[in-house]
mmCIF file of C-alpha atoms in Angstrom:
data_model
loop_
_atom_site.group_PDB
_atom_site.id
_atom_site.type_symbol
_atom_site.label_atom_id
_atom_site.label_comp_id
_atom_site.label_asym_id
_atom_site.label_seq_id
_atom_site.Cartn_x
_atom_site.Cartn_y
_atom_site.Cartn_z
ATOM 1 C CA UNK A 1 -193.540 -50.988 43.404
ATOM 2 C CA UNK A 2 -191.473 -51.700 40.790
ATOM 3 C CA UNK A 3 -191.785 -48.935 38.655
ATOM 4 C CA UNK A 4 -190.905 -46.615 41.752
ATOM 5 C CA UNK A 5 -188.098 -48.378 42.367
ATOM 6 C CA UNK A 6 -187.142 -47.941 38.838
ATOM 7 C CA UNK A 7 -187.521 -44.373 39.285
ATOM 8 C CA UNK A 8 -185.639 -44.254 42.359
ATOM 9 C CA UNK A 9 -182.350 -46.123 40.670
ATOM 10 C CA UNK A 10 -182.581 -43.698 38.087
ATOM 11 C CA UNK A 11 -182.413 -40.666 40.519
ATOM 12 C CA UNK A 12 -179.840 -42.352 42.688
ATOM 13 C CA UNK A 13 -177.892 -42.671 39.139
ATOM 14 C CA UNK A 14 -177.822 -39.267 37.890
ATOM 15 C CA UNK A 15 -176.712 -38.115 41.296
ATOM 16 C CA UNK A 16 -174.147 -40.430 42.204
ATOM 17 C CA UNK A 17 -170.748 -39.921 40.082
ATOM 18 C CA UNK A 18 -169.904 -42.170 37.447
ATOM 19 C CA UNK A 19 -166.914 -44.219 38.485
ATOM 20 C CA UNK A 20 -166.780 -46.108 34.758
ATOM 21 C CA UNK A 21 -163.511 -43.953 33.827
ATOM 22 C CA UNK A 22 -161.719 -44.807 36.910
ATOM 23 C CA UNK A 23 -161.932 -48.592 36.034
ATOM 24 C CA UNK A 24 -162.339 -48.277 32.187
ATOM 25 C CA UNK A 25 -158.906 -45.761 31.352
ATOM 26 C CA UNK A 26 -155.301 -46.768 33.904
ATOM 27 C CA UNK A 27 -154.205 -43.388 32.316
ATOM 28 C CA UNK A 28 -156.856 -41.599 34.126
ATOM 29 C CA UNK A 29 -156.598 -43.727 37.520
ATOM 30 C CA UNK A 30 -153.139 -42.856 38.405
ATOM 31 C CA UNK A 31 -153.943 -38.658 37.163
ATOM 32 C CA UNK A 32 -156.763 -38.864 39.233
ATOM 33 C CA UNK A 33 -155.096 -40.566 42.353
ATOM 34 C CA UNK A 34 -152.526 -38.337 42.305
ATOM 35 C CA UNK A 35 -154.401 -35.591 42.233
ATOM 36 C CA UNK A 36 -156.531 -36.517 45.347
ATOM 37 C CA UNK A 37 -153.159 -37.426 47.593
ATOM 38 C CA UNK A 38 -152.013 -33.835 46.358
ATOM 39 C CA UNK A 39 -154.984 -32.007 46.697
ATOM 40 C CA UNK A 40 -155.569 -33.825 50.399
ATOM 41 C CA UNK A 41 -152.060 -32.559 51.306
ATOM 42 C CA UNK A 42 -152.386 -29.082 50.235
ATOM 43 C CA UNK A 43 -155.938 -28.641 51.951
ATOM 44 C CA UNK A 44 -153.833 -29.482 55.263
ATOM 45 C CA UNK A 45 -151.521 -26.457 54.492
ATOM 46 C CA UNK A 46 -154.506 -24.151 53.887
ATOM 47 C CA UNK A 47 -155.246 -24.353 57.068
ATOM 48 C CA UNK A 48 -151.745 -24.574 58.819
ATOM 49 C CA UNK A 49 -150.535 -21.534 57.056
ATOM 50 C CA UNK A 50 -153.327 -19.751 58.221
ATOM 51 C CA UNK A 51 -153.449 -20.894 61.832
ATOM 52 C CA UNK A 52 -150.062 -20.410 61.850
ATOM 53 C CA UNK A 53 -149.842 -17.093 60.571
ATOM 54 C CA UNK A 54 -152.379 -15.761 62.992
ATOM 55 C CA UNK A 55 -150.824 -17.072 65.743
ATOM 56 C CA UNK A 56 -147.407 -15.379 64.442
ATOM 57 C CA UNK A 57 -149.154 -12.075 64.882
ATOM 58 C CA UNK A 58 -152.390 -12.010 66.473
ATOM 59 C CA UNK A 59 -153.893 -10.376 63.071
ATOM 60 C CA UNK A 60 -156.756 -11.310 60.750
ATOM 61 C CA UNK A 61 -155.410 -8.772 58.749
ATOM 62 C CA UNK A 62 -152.118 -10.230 58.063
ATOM 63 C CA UNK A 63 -153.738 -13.627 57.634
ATOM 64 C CA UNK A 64 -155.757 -11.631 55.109
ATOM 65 C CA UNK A 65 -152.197 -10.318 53.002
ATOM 66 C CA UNK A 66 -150.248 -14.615 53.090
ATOM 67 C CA UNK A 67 -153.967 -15.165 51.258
ATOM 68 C CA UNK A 68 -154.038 -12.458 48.874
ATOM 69 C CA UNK A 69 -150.000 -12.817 48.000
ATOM 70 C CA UNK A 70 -151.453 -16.064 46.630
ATOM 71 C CA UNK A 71 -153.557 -14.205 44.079
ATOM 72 C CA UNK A 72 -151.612 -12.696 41.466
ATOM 73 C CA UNK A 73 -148.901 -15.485 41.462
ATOM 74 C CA UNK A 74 -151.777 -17.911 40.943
ATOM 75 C CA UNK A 75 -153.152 -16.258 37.992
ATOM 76 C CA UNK A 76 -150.110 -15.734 36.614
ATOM 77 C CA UNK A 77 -149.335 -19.491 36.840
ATOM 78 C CA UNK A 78 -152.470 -20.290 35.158
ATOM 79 C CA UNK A 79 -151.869 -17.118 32.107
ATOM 80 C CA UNK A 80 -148.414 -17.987 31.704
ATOM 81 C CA UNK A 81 -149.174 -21.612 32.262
ATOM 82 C CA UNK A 82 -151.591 -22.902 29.451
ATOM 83 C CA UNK A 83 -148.761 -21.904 26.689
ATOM 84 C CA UNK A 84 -146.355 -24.325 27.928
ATOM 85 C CA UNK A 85 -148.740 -27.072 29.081
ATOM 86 C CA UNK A 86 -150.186 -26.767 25.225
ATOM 87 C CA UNK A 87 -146.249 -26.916 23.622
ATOM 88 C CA UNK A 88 -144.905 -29.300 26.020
ATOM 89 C CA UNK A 89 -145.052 -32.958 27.427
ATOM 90 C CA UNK A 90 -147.869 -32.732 30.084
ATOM 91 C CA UNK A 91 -146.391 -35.452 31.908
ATOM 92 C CA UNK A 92 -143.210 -33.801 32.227
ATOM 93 C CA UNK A 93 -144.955 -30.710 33.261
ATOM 94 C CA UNK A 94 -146.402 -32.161 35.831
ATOM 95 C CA UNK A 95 -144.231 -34.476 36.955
ATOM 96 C CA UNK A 96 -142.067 -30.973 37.439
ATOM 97 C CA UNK A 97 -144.705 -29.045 39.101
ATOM 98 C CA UNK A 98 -145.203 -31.473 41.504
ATOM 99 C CA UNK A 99 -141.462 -31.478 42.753
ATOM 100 C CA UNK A 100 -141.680 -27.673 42.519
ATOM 101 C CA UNK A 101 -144.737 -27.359 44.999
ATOM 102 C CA UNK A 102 -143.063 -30.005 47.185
ATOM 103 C CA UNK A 103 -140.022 -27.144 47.640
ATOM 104 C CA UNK A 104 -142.375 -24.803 48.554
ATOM 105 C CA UNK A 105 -143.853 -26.587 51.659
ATOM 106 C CA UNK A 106 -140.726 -27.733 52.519
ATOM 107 C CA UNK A 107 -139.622 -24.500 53.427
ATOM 108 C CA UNK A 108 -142.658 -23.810 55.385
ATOM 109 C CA UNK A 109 -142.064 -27.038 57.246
ATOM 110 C CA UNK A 110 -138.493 -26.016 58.058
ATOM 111 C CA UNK A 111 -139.992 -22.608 59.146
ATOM 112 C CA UNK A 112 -142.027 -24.486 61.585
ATOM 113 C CA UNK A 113 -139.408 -26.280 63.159
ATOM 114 C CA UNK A 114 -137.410 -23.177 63.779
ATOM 115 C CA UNK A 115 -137.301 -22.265 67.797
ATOM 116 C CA UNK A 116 -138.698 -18.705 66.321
ATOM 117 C CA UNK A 117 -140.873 -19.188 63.188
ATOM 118 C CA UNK A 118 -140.126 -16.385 60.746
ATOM 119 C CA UNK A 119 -143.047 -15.083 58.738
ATOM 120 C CA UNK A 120 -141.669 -13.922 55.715
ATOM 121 C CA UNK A 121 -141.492 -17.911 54.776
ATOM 122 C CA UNK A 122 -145.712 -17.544 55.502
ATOM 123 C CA UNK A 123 -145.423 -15.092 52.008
ATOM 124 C CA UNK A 124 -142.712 -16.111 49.894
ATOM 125 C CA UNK A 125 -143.574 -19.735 50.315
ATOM 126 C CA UNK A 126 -147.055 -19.986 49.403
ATOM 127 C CA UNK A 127 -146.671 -17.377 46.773
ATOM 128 C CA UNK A 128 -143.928 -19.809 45.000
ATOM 129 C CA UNK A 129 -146.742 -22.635 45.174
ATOM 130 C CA UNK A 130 -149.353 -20.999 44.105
ATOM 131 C CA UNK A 131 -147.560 -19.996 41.056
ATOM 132 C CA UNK A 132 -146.761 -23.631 40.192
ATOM 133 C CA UNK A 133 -150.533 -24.837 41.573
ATOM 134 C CA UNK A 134 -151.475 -22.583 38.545
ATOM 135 C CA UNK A 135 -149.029 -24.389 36.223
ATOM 136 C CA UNK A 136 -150.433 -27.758 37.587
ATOM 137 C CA UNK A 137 -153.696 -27.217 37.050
ATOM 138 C CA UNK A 138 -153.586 -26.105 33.278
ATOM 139 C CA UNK A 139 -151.772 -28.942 32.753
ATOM 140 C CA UNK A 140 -154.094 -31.675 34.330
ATOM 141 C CA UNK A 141 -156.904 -30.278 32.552
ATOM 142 C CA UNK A 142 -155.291 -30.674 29.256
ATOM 143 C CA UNK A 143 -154.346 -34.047 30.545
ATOM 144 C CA UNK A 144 -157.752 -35.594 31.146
ATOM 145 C CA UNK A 145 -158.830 -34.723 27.342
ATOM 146 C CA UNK A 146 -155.942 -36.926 26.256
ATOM 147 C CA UNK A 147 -156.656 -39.958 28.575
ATOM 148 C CA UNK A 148 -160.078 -40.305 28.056
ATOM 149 C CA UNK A 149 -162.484 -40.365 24.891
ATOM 150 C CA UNK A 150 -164.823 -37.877 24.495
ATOM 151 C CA UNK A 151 -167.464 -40.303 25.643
ATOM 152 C CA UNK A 152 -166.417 -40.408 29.179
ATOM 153 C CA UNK A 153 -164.957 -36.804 29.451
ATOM 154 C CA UNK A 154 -168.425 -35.653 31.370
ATOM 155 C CA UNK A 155 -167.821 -38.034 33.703
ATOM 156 C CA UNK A 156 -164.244 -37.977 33.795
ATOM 157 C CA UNK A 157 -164.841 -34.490 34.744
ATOM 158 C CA UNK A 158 -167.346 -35.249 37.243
ATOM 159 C CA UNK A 159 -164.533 -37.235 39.015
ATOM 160 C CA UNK A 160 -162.064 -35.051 39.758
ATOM 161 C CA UNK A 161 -164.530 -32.467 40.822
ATOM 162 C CA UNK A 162 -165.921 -34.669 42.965
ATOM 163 C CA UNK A 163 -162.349 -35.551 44.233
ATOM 164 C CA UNK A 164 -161.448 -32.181 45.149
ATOM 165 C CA UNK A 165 -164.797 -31.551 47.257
ATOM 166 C CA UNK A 166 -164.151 -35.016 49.193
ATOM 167 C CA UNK A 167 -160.450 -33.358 49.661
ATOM 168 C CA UNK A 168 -161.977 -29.610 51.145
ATOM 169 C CA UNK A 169 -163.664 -32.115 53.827
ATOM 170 C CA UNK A 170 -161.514 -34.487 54.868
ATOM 171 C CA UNK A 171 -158.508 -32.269 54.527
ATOM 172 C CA UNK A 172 -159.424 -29.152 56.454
ATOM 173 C CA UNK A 173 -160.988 -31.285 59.479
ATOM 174 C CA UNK A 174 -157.465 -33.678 59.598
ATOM 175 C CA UNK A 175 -155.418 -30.676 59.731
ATOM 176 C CA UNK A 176 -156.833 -29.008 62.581
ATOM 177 C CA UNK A 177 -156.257 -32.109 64.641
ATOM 178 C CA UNK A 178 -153.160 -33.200 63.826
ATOM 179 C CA UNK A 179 -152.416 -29.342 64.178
ATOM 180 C CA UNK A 180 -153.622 -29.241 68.142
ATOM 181 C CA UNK A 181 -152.367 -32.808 68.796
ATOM 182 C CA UNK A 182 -148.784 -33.308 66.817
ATOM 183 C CA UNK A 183 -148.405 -29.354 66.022
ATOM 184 C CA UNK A 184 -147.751 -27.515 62.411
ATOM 185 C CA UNK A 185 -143.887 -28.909 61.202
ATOM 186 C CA UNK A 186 -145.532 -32.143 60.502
ATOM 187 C CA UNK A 187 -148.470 -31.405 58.442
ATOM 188 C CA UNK A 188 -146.245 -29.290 55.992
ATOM 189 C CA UNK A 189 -143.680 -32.386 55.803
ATOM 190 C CA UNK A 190 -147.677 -34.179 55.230
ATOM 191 C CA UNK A 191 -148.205 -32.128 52.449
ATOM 192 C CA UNK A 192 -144.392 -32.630 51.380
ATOM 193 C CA UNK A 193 -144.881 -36.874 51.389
ATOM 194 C CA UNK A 194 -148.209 -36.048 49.374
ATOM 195 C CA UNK A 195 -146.640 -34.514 46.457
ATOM 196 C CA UNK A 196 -144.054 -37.011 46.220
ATOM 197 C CA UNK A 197 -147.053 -39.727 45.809
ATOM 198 C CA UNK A 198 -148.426 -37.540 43.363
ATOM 199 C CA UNK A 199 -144.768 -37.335 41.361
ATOM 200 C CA UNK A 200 -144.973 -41.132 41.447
ATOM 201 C CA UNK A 201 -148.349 -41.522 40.086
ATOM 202 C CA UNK A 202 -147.883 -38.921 37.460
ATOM 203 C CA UNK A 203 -144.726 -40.792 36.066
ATOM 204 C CA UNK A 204 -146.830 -43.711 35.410
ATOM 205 C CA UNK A 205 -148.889 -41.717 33.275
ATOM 206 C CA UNK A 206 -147.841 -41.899 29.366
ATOM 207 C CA UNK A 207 -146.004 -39.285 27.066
ATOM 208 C CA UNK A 208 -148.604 -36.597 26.948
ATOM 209 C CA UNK A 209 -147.295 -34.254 24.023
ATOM 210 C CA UNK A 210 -150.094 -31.956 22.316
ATOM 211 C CA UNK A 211 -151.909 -33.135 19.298
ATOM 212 C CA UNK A 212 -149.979 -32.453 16.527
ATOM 213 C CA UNK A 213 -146.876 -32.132 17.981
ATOM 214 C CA UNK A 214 -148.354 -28.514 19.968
ATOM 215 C CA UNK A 215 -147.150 -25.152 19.158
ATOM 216 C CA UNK A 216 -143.888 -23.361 20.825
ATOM 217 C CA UNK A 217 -144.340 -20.969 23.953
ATOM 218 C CA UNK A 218 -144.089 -17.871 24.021
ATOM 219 C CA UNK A 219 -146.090 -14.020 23.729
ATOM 220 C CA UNK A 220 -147.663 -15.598 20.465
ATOM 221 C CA UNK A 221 -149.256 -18.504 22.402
ATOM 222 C CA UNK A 222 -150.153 -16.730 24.726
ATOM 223 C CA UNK A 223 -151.960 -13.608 22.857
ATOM 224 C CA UNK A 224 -153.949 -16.482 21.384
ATOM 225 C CA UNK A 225 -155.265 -17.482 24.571
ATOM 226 C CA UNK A 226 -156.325 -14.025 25.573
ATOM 227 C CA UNK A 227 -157.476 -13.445 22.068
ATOM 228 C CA UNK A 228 -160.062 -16.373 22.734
ATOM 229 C CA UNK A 229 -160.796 -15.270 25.897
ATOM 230 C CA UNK A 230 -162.119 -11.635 24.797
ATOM 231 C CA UNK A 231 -163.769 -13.523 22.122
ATOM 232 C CA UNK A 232 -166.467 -14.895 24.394
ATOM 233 C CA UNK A 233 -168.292 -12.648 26.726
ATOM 234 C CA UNK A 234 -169.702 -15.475 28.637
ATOM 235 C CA UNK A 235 -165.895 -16.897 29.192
ATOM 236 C CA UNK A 236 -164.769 -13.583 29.665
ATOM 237 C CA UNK A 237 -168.224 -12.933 32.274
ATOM 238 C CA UNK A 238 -167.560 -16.690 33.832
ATOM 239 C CA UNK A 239 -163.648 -15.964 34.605
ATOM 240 C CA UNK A 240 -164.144 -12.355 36.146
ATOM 241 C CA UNK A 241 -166.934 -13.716 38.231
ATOM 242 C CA UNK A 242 -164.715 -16.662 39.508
ATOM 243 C CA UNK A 243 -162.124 -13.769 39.726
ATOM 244 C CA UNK A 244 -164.501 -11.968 42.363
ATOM 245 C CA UNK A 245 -165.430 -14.763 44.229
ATOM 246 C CA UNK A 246 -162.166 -15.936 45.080
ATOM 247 C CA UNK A 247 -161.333 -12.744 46.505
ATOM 248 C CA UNK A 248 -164.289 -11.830 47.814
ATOM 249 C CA UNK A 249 -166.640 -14.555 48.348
ATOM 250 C CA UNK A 250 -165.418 -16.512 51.621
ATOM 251 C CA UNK A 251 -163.961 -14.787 54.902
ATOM 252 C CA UNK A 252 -161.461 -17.566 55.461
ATOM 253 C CA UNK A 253 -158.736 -15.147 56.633
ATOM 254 C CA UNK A 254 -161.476 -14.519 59.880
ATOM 255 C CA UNK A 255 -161.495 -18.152 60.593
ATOM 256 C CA UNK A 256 -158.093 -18.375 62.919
ATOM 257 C CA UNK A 257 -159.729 -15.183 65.126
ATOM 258 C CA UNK A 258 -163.295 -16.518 64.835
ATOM 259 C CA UNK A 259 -161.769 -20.053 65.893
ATOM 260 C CA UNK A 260 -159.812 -18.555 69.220
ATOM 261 C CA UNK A 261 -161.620 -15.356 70.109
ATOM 262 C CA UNK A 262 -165.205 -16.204 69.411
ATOM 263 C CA UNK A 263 -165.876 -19.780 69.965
ATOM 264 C CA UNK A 264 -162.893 -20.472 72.367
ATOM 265 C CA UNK A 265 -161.685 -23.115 70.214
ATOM 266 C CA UNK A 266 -158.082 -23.618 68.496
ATOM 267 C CA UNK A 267 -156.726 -25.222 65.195
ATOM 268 C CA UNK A 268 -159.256 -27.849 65.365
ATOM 269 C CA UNK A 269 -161.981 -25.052 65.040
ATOM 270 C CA UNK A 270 -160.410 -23.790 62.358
ATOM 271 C CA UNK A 271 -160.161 -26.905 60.397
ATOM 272 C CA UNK A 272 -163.886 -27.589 61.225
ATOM 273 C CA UNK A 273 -165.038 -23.972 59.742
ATOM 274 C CA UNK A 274 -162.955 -24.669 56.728
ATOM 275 C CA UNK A 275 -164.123 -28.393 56.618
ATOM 276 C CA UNK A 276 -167.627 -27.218 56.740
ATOM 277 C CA UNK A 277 -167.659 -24.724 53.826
ATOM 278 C CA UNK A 278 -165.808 -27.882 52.261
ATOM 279 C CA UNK A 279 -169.212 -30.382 53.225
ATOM 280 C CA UNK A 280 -171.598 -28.428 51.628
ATOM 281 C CA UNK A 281 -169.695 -28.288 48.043
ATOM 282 C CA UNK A 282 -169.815 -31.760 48.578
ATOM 283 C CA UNK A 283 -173.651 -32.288 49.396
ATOM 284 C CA UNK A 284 -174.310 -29.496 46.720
ATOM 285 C CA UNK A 285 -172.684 -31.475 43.876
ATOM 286 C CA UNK A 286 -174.571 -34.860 44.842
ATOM 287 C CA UNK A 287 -177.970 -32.367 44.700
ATOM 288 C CA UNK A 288 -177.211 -31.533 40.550
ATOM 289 C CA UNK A 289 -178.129 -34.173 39.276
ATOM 290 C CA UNK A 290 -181.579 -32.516 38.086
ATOM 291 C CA UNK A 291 -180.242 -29.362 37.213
ATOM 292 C CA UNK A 292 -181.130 -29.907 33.319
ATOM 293 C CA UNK A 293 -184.507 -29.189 34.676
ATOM 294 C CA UNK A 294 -183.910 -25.533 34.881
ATOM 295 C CA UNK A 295 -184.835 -23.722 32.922
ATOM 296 C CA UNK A 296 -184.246 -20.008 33.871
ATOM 297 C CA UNK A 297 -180.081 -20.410 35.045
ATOM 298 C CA UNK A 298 -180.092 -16.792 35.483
ATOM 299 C CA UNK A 299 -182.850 -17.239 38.019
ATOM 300 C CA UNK A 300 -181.608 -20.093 39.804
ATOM 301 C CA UNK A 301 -177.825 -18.183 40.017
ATOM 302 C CA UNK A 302 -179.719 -15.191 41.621
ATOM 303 C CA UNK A 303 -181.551 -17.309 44.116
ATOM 304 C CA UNK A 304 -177.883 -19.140 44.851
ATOM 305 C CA UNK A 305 -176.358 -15.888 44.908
ATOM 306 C CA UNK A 306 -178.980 -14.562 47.670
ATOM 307 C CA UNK A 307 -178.874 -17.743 49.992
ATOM 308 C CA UNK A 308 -175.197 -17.661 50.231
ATOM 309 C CA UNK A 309 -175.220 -14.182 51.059
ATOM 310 C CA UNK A 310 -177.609 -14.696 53.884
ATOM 311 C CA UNK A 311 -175.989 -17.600 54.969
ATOM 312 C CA UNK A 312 -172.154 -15.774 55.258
ATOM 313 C CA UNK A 313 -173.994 -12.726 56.867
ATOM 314 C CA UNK A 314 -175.886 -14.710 59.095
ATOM 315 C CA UNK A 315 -172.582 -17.044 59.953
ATOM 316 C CA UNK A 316 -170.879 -13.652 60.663
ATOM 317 C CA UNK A 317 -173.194 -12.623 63.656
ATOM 318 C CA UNK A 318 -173.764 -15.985 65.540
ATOM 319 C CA UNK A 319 -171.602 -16.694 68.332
ATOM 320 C CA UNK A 320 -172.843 -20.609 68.543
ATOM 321 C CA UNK A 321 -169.669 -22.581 66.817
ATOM 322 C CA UNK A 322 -172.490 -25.625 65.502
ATOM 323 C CA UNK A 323 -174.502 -22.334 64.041
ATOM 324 C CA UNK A 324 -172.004 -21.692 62.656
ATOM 325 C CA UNK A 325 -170.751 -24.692 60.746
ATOM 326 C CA UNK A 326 -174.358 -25.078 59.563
ATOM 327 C CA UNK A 327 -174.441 -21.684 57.598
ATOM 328 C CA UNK A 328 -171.455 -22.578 56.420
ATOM 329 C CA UNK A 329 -172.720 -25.796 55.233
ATOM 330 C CA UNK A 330 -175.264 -24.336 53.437
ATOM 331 C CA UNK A 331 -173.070 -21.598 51.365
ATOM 332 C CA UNK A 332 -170.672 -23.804 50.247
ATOM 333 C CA UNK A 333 -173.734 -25.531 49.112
ATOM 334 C CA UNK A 334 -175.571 -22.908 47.393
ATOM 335 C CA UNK A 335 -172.016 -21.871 45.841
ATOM 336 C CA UNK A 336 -171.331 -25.090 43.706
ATOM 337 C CA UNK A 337 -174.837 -25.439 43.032
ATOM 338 C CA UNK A 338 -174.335 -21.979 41.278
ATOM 339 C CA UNK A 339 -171.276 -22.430 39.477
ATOM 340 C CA UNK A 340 -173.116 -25.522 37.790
ATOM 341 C CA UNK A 341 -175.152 -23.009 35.876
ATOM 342 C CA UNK A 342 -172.446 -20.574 34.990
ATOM 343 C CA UNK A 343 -171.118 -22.526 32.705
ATOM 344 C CA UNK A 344 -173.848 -23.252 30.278
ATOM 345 C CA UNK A 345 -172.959 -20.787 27.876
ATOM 346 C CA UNK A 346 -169.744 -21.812 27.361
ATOM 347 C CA UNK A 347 -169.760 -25.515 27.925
ATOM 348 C CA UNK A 348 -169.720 -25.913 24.174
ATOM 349 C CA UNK A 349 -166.882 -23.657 23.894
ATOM 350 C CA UNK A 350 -164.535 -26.018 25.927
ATOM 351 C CA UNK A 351 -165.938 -28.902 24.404
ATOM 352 C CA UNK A 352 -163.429 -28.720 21.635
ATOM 353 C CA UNK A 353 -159.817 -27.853 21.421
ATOM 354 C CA UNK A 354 -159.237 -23.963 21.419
ATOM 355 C CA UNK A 355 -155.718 -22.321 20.329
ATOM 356 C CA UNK A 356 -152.915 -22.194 21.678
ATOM 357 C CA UNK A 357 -152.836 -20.689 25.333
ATOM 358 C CA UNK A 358 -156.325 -21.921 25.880
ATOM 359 C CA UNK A 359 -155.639 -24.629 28.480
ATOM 360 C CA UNK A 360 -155.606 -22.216 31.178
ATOM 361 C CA UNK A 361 -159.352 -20.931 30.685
ATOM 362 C CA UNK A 362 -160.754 -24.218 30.988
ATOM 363 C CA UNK A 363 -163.805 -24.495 33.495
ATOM 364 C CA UNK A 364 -163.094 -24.610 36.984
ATOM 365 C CA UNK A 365 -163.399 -28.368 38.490
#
């Protein structure tokens, strides 16, 4: 009996996150709290600018265009990004980009107070923040690798992943109640009184300058960056296929029509279809724990690959909303379960310090 309960610690221990960093670095405590109260705000504007905009104009498709606006200022944030998070203070640049997303959703919460919501806001808004969300991540990725020692990084890592998929539950779900009960103004001035928690946790962080004093922005920087990119296929592969499944991988524009049209719901619906895409990243990441067991990650990516496509297809022809959420359960399930092999054959690449520019191609969290 003892022996299998030996056994059954261990498991429980290589699935449940390591919390050792959290208590062991202060540096890392406040960079990870504030990114939690950030990321728990913005996952309520996900779905109030959606909801929102469909209601605006009765059109998936425009929902569709305030999501893809996102896109290219996003990746720009994150190109343009990693040269001045590697020559700067990281502190200061993210003690900035919090105050700069904070003006973005401020305008979308005085939007939503107008008698007559506009929708241009619903574009030039959200395109302004996720600019600066690029900026912001670069720059707290860089961060961790200064706060904690390369003993705890794995785990350190591990943390704010698992951070994030507690915020694409909680988040989605509070937003489309408060949405139906207290309406849309408030959860953007939400998100607003988030990123000022996360300015005050970041400023307790230390002076975060690059080792050795980093290297100056500009088109030189940021060559290098690219230059490293094209110099591994399977970074190159990893970002192009992260690329396509943000675009592609997840009807989330469909959610606002699916919510009111199909299953006769409102913004609470559409906070629970979000939320539940959100639960299974969650349940996925507590079942890797055995991963290292694989030994075929092409094979296991294809079989991921296959059950989320079944699942989305299947989710797109049921008309039963708890059908529904299940499918939706399991593809966000079989989709972090398959980014946990993708990147294996780069893992040693970001291991170590790359050149200048590089802070923007680090793995997704």
């Amino acid at each position: 009996m003892s022996a299998h309960a030996g056994r059954v610690r261990r498991a429980v221990g290589r699935a449940v996150v390591d919390t050792g960093p959290l208590r062991r670095h202060a540096g890392f405590r406040w960079l990870w709290t504030g990114q939690l109260v950030a990321s728990m705000g913005s996952q309520l504007t996900v779905v109030a600018v959606a909801y929102q905009t469909y209601r605006l104009t009765n059109s998936t498709a425009m929902v569709g265009l305030v999501s893809l606006g996102t896109l290219v200022p996003l990746l720009a944030g994150s190109l343009f990004g990693g040269p001045f998070v590697d020559a700067w203070d990281r502190r200061r640049v993210l003690m900035s980009t919090q105050v700069l997303l904070a003006v973005g959703c401020t305008g979308l919460a005085v939007n939503a107070m107008l008698p007559h919501p506009l929708l241009w806001p619903m574009f030039a808004c959200t395109a302004e923040a996720a600019a600066f969300q690029g900026v912001d991540w670069a720059a707290r990725r860089a961060s961790v690798r200064r706060l904690v020692p390369g003993t705890d990084l794995a785990a350190a890592l591990s943390l704010q992943s698992a951070a994030f998929q507690l915020t694409l539950v909680v988040g989605p779900a509070a937003a489309g109640l408060l949405i139906a009960h207290t309406g849309l103004a408030l959860v953007y001035w939400l998100n607003v009184a988030a990123f000022f928690i996360a300015f005050l946790a970041v400023a307790r962080l230390p002076h975060l300058r690059p080792a050795g004093g980093g290297q100056r922005a500009g088109l030189a920087s940021l060559a290098g960056g690219v230059r490293y990119l094209r110099s591994s296929p399977p970074l190159a592969g990893a970002f192009l296929i992260d690329l396509g499944a943000m675009v592609f991988g997840l009807p989330r524009a469909l959610f606002p029509e699916l919510a009111v049209t199909v299953y006769g719901g409102g913004a609470a619906t559409v906070g629970y279809l979000n939320a539940a895409v959100g639960l299974g990243a969650l349940a996925g990441s507590v079942l890797t724990g055995h991963v290292w067991r694989v030994r075929r990650a092409g094979r296991a990516v294809a079989i991921c690959v296959v059950v989320w496509g079944l699942a989305i297809t299947a989710f797109g022809l049921v008309p039963w909303l708890p059908a529904a959420l299940a499918l939706l359960v399991v593809a966000g399930a079989a989709d972090v379960v398959s980014s946990v092999f993708w990147p294996r054959p780069w893992l040693a690449l970001s291991s170590r310090p790359g050149p200048a520019g590089c802070s923007a191609w680090s793995p997704r969290l």
